[in-house]
Coordinates of C-alpha atoms in Angstrom, one line a residue:
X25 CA -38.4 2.8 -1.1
X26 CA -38.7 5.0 -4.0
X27 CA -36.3 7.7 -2.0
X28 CA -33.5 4.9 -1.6
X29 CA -33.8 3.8 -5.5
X30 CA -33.0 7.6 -6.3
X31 CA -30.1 7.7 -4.0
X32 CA -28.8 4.9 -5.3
X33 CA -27.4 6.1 -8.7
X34 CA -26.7 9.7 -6.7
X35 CA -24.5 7.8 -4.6
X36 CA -22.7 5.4 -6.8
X37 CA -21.7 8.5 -8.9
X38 CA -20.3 10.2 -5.8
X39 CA -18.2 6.8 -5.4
X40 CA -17.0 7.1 -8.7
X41 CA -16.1 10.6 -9.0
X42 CA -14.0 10.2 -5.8
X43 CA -12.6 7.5 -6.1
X44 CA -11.3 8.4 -9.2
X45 CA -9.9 11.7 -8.3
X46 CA -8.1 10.1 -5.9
X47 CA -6.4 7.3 -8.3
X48 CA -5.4 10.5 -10.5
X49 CA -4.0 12.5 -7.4
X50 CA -2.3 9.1 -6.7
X51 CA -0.6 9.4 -10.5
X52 CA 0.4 12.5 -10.3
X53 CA 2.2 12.1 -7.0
X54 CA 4.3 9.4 -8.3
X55 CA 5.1 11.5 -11.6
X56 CA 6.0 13.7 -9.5
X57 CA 8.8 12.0 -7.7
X58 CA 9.0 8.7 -9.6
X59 CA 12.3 7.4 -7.6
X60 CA 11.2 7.7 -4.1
X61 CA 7.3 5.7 -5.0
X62 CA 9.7 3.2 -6.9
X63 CA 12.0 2.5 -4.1
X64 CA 8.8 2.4 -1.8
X65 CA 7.6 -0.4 -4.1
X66 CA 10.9 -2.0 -3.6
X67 CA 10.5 -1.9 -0.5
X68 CA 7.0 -3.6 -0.5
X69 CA 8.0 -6.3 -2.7
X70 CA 11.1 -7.2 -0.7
X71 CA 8.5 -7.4 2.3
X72 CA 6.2 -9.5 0.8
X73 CA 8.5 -12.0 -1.2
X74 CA 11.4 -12.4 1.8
X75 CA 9.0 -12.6 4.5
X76 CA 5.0 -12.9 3.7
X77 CA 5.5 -15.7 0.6
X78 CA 7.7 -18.0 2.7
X79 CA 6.2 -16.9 5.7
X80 CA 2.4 -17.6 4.7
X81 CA 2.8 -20.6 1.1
X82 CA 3.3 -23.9 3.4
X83 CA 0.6 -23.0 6.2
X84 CA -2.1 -22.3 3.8
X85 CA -1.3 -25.1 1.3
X86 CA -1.2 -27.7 4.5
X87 CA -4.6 -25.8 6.1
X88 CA -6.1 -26.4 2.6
X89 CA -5.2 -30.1 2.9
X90 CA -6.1 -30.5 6.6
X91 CA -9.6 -29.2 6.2
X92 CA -10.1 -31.7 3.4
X93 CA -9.3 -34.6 5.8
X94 CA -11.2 -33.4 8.0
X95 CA -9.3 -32.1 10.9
X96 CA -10.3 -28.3 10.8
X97 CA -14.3 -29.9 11.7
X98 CA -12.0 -31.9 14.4
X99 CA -11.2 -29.3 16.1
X100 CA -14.1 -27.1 15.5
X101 CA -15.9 -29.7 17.7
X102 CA -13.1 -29.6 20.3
X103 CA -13.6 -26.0 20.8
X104 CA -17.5 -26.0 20.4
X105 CA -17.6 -24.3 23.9
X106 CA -15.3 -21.8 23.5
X107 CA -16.8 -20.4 20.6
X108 CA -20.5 -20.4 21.5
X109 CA -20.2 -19.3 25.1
X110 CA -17.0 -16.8 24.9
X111 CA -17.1 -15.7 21.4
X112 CA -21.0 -16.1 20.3
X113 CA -19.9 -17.9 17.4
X114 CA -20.6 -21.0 15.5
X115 CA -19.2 -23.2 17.0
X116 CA -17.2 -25.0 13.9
X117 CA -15.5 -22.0 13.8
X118 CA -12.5 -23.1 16.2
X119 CA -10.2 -23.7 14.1
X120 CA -10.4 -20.4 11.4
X121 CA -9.3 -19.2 15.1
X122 CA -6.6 -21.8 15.5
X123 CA -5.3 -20.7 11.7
X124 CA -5.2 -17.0 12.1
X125 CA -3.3 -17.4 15.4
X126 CA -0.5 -19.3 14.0
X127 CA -0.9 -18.4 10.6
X128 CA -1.9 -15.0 10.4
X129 CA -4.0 -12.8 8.3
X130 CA -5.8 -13.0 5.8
X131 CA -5.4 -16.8 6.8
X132 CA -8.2 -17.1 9.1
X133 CA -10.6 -15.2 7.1
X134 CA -9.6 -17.7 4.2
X135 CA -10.5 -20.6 6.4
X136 CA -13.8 -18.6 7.5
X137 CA -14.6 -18.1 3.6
X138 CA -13.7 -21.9 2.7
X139 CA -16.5 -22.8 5.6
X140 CA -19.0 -20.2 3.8
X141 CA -18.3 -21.8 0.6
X142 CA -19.0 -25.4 1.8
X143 CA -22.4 -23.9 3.3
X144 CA -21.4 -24.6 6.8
X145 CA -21.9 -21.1 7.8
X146 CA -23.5 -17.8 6.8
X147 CA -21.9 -14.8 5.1
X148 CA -22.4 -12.6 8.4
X149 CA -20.9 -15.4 10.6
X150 CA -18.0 -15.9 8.0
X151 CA -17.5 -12.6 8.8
X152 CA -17.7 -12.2 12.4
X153 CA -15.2 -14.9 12.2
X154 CA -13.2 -13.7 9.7
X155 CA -13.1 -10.7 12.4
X156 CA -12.0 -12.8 15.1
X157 CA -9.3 -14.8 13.6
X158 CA -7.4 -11.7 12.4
X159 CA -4.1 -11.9 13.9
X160 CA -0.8 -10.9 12.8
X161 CA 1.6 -13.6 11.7
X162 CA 3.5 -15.0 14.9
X163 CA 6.6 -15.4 13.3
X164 CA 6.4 -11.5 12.2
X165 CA 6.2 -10.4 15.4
X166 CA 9.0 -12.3 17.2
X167 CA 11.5 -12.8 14.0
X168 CA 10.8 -9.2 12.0
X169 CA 9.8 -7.2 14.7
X170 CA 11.2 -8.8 17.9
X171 CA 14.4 -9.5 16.5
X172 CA 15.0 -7.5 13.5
X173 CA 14.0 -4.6 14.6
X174 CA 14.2 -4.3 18.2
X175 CA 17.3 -6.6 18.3
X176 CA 15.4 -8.4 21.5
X177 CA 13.6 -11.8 20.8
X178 CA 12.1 -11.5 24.4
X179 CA 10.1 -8.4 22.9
X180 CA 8.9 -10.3 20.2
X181 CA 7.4 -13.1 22.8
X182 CA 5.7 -10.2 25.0
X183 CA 4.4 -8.2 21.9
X184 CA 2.6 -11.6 20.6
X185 CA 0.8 -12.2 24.1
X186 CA 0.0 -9.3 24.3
X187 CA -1.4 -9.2 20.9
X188 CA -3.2 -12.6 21.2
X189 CA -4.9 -11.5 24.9
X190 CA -5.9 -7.8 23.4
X191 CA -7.6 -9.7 20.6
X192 CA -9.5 -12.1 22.6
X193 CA -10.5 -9.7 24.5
X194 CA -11.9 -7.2 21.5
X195 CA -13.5 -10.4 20.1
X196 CA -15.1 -11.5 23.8
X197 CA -16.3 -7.5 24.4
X198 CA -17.8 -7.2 21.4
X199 CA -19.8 -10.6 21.8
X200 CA -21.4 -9.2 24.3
X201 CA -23.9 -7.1 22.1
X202 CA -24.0 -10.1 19.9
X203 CA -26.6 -13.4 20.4
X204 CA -25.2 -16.8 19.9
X205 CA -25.7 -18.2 16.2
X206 CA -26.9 -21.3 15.7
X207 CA -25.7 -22.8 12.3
X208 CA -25.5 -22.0 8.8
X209 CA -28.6 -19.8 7.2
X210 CA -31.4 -21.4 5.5
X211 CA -33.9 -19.8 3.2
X212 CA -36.7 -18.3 5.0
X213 CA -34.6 -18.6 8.5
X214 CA -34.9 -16.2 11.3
X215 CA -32.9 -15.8 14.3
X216 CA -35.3 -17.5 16.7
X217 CA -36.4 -20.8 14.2
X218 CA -32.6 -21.2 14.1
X219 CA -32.1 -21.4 17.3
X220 CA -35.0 -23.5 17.9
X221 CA -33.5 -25.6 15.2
X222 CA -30.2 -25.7 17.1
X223 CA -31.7 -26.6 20.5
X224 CA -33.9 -29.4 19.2
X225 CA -31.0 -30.7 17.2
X226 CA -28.6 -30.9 20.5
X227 CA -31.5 -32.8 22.5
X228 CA -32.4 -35.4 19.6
X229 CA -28.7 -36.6 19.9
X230 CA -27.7 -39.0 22.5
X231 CA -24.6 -37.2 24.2
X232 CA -20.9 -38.7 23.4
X233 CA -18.1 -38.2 24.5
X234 CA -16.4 -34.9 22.8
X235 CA -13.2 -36.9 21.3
X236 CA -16.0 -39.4 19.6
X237 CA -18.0 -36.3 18.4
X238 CA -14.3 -34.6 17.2
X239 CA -13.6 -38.0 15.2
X240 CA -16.9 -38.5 13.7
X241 CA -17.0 -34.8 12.6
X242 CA -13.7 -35.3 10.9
X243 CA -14.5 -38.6 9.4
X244 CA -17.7 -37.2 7.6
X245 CA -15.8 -33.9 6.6
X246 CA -14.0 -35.7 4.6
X247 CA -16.5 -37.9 3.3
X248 CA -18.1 -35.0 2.0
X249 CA -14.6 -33.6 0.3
X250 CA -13.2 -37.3 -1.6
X251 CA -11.0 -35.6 -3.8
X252 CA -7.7 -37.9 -4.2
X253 CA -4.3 -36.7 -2.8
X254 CA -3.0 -35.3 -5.9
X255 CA -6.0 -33.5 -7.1
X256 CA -6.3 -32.0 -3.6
X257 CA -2.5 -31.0 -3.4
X258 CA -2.4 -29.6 -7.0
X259 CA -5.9 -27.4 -5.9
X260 CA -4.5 -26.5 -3.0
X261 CA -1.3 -24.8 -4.1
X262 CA -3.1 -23.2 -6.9
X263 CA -5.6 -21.5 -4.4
X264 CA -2.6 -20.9 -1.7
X265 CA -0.5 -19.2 -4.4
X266 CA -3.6 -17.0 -6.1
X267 CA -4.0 -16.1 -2.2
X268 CA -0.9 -14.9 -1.7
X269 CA -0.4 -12.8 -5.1
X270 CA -3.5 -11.0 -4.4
X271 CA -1.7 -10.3 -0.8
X272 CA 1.1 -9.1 -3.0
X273 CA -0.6 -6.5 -4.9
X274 CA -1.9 -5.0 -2.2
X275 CA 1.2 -4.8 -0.1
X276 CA 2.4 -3.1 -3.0
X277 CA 0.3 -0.6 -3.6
X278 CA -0.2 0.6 0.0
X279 CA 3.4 0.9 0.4
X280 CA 3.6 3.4 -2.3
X281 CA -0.1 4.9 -0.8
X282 CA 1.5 4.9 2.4
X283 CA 4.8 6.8 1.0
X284 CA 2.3 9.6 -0.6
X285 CA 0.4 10.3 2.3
X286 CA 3.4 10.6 4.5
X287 CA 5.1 13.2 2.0
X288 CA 2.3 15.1 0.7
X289 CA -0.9 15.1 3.0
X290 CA 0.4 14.2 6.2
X291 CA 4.0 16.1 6.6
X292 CA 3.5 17.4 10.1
X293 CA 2.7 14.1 12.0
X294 CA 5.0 11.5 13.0
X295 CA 5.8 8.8 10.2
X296 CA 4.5 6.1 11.6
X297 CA 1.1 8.0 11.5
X298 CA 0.5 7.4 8.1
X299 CA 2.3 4.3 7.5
X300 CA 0.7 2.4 10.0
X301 CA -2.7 3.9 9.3
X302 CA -2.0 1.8 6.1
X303 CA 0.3 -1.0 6.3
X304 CA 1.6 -2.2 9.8
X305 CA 5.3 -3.7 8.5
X306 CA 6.2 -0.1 7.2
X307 CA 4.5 1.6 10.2
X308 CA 6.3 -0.9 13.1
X309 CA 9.6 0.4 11.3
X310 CA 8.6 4.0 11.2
X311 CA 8.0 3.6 15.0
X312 CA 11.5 1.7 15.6
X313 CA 12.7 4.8 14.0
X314 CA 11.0 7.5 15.6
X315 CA 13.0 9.6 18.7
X316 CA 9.8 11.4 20.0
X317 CA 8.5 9.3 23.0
X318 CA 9.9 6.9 25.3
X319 CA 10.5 3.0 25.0
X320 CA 7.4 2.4 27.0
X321 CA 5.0 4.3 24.8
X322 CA 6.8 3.2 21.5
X323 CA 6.3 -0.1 22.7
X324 CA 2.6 0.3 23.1
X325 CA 2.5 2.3 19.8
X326 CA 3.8 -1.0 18.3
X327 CA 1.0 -3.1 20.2
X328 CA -2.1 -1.0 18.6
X329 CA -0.6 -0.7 15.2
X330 CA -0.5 -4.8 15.5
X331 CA -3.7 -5.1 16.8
X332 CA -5.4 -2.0 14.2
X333 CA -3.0 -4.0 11.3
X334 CA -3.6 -1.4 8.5
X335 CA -6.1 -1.0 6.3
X336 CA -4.4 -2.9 3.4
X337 CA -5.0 -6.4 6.0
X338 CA -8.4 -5.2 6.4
X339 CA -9.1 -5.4 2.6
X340 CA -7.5 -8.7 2.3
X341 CA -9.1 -10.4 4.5
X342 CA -12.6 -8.8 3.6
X343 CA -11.6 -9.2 -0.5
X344 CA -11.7 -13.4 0.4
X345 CA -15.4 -13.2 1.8
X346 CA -17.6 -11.8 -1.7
X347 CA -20.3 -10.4 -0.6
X348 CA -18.9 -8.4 2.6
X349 CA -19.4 -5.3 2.0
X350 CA -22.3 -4.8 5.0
X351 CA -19.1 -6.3 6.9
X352 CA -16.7 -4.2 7.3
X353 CA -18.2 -1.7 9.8
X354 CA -18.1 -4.6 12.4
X355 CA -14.6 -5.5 11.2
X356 CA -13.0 -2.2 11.5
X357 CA -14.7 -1.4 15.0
X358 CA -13.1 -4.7 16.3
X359 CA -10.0 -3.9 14.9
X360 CA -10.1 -0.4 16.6
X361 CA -11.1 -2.0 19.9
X362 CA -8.3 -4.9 19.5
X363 CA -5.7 -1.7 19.1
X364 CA -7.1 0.2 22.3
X365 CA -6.7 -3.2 24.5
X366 CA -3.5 -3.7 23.3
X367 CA -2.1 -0.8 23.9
X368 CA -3.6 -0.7 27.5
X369 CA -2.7 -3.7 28.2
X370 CA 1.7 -3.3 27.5
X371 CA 1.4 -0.1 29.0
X372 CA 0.1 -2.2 31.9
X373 CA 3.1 -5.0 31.3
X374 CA 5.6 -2.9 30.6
X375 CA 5.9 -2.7 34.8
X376 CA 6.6 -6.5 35.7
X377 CA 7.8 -7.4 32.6
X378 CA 10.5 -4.5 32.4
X379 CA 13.5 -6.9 33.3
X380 CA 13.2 -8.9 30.2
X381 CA 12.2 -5.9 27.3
X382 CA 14.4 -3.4 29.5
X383 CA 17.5 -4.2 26.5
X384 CA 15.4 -3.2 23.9
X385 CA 15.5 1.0 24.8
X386 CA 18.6 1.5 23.2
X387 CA 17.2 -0.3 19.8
X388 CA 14.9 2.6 19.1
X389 CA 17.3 4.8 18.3
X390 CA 20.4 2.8 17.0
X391 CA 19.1 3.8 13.4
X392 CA 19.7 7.4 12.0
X393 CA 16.3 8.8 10.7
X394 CA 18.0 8.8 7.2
X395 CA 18.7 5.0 6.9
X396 CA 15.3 3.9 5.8
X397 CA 13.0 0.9 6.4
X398 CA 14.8 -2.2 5.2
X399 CA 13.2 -5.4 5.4
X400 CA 16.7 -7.7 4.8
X401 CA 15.4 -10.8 6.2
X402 CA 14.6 -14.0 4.3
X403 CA 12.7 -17.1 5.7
X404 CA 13.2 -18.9 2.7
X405 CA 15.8 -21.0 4.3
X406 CA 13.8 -21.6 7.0
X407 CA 11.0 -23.6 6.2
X408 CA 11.9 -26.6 8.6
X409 CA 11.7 -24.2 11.5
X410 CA 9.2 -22.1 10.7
X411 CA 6.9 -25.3 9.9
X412 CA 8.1 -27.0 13.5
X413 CA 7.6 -23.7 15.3
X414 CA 3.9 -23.4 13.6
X415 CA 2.7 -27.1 14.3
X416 CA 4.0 -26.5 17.7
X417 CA 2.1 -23.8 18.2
X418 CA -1.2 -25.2 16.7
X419 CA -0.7 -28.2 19.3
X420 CA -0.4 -25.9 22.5
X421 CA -3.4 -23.7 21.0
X422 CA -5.8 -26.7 20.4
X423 CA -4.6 -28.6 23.8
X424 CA -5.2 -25.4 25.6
X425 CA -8.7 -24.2 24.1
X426 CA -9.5 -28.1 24.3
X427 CA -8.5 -27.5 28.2
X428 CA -10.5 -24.5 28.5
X429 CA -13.9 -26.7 26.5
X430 CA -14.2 -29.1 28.6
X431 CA -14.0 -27.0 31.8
X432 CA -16.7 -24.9 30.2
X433 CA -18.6 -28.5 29.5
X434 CA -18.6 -29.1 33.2
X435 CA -19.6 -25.5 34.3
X436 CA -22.4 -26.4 31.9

């Protein structure tokens, strides 16, 4: 004990010293070449405003408003199965899932932290689930990078299956090595009086019919909330918006991180190495870019660097959980293992699925290396769609992991 007090301060002055040599290396480098970090910047915030603001501002604000009322615990109850059987997860958890599907990160790990907050689960189930429900934003995939820059919606639709199975399949491996929680933590709880707590629980209650069990949850979720319309609207755009800036600033600065580390420490590697180490926007285009390989394996470049998302997503979904810091480990391992399945998994595609992606070759090389990542589209003047395409695919999600409950309910 005494040997891990000394370390302590030892260690925390390493941290420091580090950390701040490398925010002064950081300065310099931009001094140094203040034009190229500036248009780098540019090019974050054209990113983040024309795509991530619009893309991201309505789901969370109507997620916000749709947990008060209820429906999240819903649907957390509909899909009580899937996530204690498949995923080893509480099993309220269902619809962080359903949000970071459709919505994409950091959305689900907001929804994960917004369950910790209300005490329905604990910090390290917040962020197991947090883990889980990081996807990338559907419409990125089949609008930026399916038809922006690979000028073939159909790769869009492929890339995002393949992305949803690689992540379920990270998330299912990994609970393997992981026993089923049973509720949120109380003081003085260990693992086996919660379950015990769990299992007597489930037999005191008369079983109902899962619908009945979905309303009630719902009804007494919101019960619990009672804030008015207004006052829930105006709190929810607040938080939505204060989510979103603090996306912002790090999309930001990893773009200009991501254009140092390309330039000065990473010269002799492929751009996307760097890049999509970082940030996965910059690093998808880096790839579109790239000559070096094939259309197969720059395909299945794209699917890990959409599964690993960079390490500016990992930080913002982790920043929304306080308290993470023991969490990351996990996160990042799941992360890795989400980027190794999908790869794998459209190098196994790319085969019978050839005939529809087979138009997209030519688009990874239509662009001259010199002509730079440009992000020029703009959902702003999409928000109809983009809401209809999102609700539509919350419907098919929930009808299909409600599907996939109750067929685990009978096995059961």
């Amino acid at each position: 004990m005494n040997k891990a007090d000394a370390a302590a301060p030892a260690s925390r002055m390493r941290n420091t010293v580090l950390l701040g040599a490398a925010a002064f290396l950081l300065i310099l480098a931009v001094v140094s070449d203040p034009e190229s970090a500036f248009q780098a910047s540019m090019q974050g915030l054209k990113l983040w405003w024309n795509i991530v603001f619009p893309a991201l501002l309505p789901f969370l604000v109507l997620v916000e408003i749709l947990t008060a009322y209820g429906w999240a615990h819903g649907i957390g109850v509909l899909m009580e199965p899937v996530m204690k059987k498949v995923f080893k997860l509480p099993a309220s958890g269902g619809w962080a899932l359903i949000t970071g599907m459709t919505a994409g990160y950091p959305a689900g790990a907001h929804t994960a932290a917004r369950m910790h907050a209300q005490g329905e689960i604990g910090l390290r189930e917040a962020g197991h689930l947090a883990s889980l429900s990081h996807f990338c934003n559907p419409v990125t995939i089949v609008i930026v990078i399916g038809t922006g820059l690979l000028h073939q919606p159909s790769a869009g639709y492929v890339l995002l299956i393949v992305h949803w199975l690689a992540g379920g399949l990270a998330a299912w491996t990994l609970g393997l090595f992981r026993r089923e929680d049973a509720g949120p933590a109380r003081p003085g709880d260990d693992q086996r009086s919660r379950l015990m707590r769990a299992a007597a629980k489930d037999s005191a209650q008369p079983a109902r019919p899962l619908l009945k069990r979905a309303a009630a949850a719902a009804v007494a979720a919101r019960e619990r909330d009672g804030r008015s319309f207004g006052r829930l609207l105006g709190d929810s755009v607040t938080a939505s918006v204060q989510t979103l800036m603090m996306i912002g600033g790090y999309i930001l600065i990893f773009a200009v991180l991501a254009h140092v580390l390309g330039r000065y420490l990473l010269p002799y590697l492929p751009d996307y190495a760097a890049s999509g180490l970082l940030e996965m926007h910059l690093g998808a285009n880096d790839i579109r870019l790239s000559t070096g390989a094939s259309g197969t394996l720059q395909l299945a470049l794209l699917s890990a660097i959409l599964g690993w998302s960079g390490i500016s997503a990992h930080l913002q979904s982790l920043s929304l959980l306080k308290g993470s810091g023991g969490l990351w480990k996990r996160f990042v391992l799941q992360r890795l293992v989400h980027s190794l399945y999908a790869f794998m998994l459209m190098l196994a595609f790319a085969i019978p699925v050839g005939k529809f992606i087979s138009p997209i070759w030519p688009a990874f090389r239509t662009e001259p290396y010199d002509a730079g990542p440009e992000f020029v589209f703009s959902l702003w003047k999409d928000w109809p769609g983009l809401l209809e395409a999102q609700a539509a695919m919350v419907v098919t999600l929930v009808i299909l992991f409600g599907m996939i409950s109750r067929f685990i309910s009978r096995r059961r």
